[in-house]
Amino acid sequence: RALSSISTAVAGDRTLGGTELLVSEACLGTMTFGTFNNQDEAFAQLDYARSKGVNFVDSAELYPVPLTAPDWRAGATEEIIGNYLENIGPS
């Protein structure tokens, strides 16, 4: 499910693969959620991205965050995104 259906202010929209789903050309990387950013900070980043029309979120959490980071925990990013979606409700 896309985070928002608001019009894109940052970049245009693109069709995702062979689907009819429109996603923003800009994508929010969330790999630091739960490690370098707590849930409140993550919610603020998601709110800001949505306010700019971003509805494409990359939840891969291993790019710059090593598995040995003290706060790293598998699934933390997805939990925060899930909490955010539950908090904002259907759009």
Coordinates of C-alpha atoms in Angstrom, one line a residue:
R1 CA 0.0 0.0 0.0
A2 CA 1.3 3.4 -0.9
L3 CA 1.7 5.9 2.0
S4 CA -0.3 8.6 0.3
S5 CA -2.2 9.5 -2.7
I6 CA -1.4 13.2 -2.6
S7 CA 0.0 14.8 -5.7
T8 CA 3.8 14.8 -6.0
A9 CA 5.6 18.1 -5.1
V10 CA 9.1 16.7 -5.2
A11 CA 9.1 14.8 -8.4
G12 CA 6.8 13.2 -10.9
D13 CA 5.0 9.9 -10.5
R14 CA 5.9 6.6 -12.3
T15 CA 3.9 3.5 -12.8
L16 CA 5.4 0.6 -10.8
G17 CA 6.4 -2.2 -13.1
G18 CA 3.5 -3.6 -15.0
T19 CA 0.9 -2.4 -12.5
E20 CA -1.3 0.6 -12.4
L21 CA 0.1 1.7 -9.1
L22 CA 1.7 5.2 -9.2
V23 CA 4.7 5.8 -7.0
S24 CA 6.7 9.0 -6.6
E25 CA 10.0 9.2 -8.4
A26 CA 11.6 10.3 -5.1
C27 CA 12.0 7.5 -2.5
L28 CA 12.5 7.8 1.2
G29 CA 15.1 5.4 2.5
T30 CA 14.3 4.2 6.0
M31 CA 17.4 2.1 6.8
T32 CA 18.2 4.2 9.8
F33 CA 14.8 3.8 11.5
G34 CA 15.3 2.0 14.8
T35 CA 19.0 2.5 14.8
F36 CA 20.0 6.1 14.3
N37 CA 16.4 7.5 14.3
N38 CA 13.8 6.6 17.0
Q39 CA 10.1 6.2 16.1
D40 CA 9.2 9.8 16.8
E41 CA 12.0 11.0 14.4
A42 CA 11.0 8.4 11.8
F43 CA 7.3 9.6 12.0
A44 CA 8.5 13.2 11.4
Q45 CA 10.5 12.1 8.4
L46 CA 7.6 10.1 7.0
D47 CA 5.3 13.1 7.6
Y48 CA 7.7 15.4 5.8
A49 CA 8.1 13.0 2.9
R50 CA 4.3 12.7 2.5
S51 CA 4.0 16.5 2.6
K52 CA 6.3 16.7 -0.4
G53 CA 4.4 14.0 -2.3
V54 CA 6.7 11.1 -1.6
N55 CA 4.7 7.8 -1.4
F56 CA 7.6 5.4 -2.2
V57 CA 9.4 4.0 0.8
D58 CA 12.5 1.7 0.8
S59 CA 12.6 -0.4 3.9
A60 CA 15.8 -2.2 3.3
E61 CA 17.8 -1.5 6.4
L62 CA 21.2 -2.8 5.7
Y63 CA 22.9 -0.3 3.3
P64 CA 25.0 1.9 5.6
V65 CA 24.0 0.3 9.0
P66 CA 26.2 -2.6 9.9
L67 CA 24.7 -5.6 11.5
T68 CA 27.1 -5.0 14.4
A69 CA 25.5 -1.6 15.2
P70 CA 24.6 -1.7 18.9
D71 CA 20.9 -0.8 18.3
W72 CA 20.4 -2.8 15.1
R73 CA 17.5 -5.3 15.3
A74 CA 16.1 -7.2 12.3
G75 CA 12.6 -5.9 11.5
A76 CA 12.8 -2.6 13.5
T77 CA 12.4 -0.5 10.3
E78 CA 9.3 -2.4 9.2
E79 CA 7.8 -2.2 12.7
I80 CA 8.1 1.6 12.7
I81 CA 6.6 1.9 9.2
G82 CA 3.8 -0.4 10.3
N83 CA 3.2 1.7 13.4
Y84 CA 3.1 4.8 11.2
L85 CA 0.6 3.3 8.8
E86 CA -1.6 2.2 11.7
N87 CA -1.3 5.7 13.1
I88 CA -2.3 7.6 10.0
G89 CA -5.1 5.2 9.0
P90 CA -6.4 4.6 5.6
S91 CA -5.8 7.4 3.1

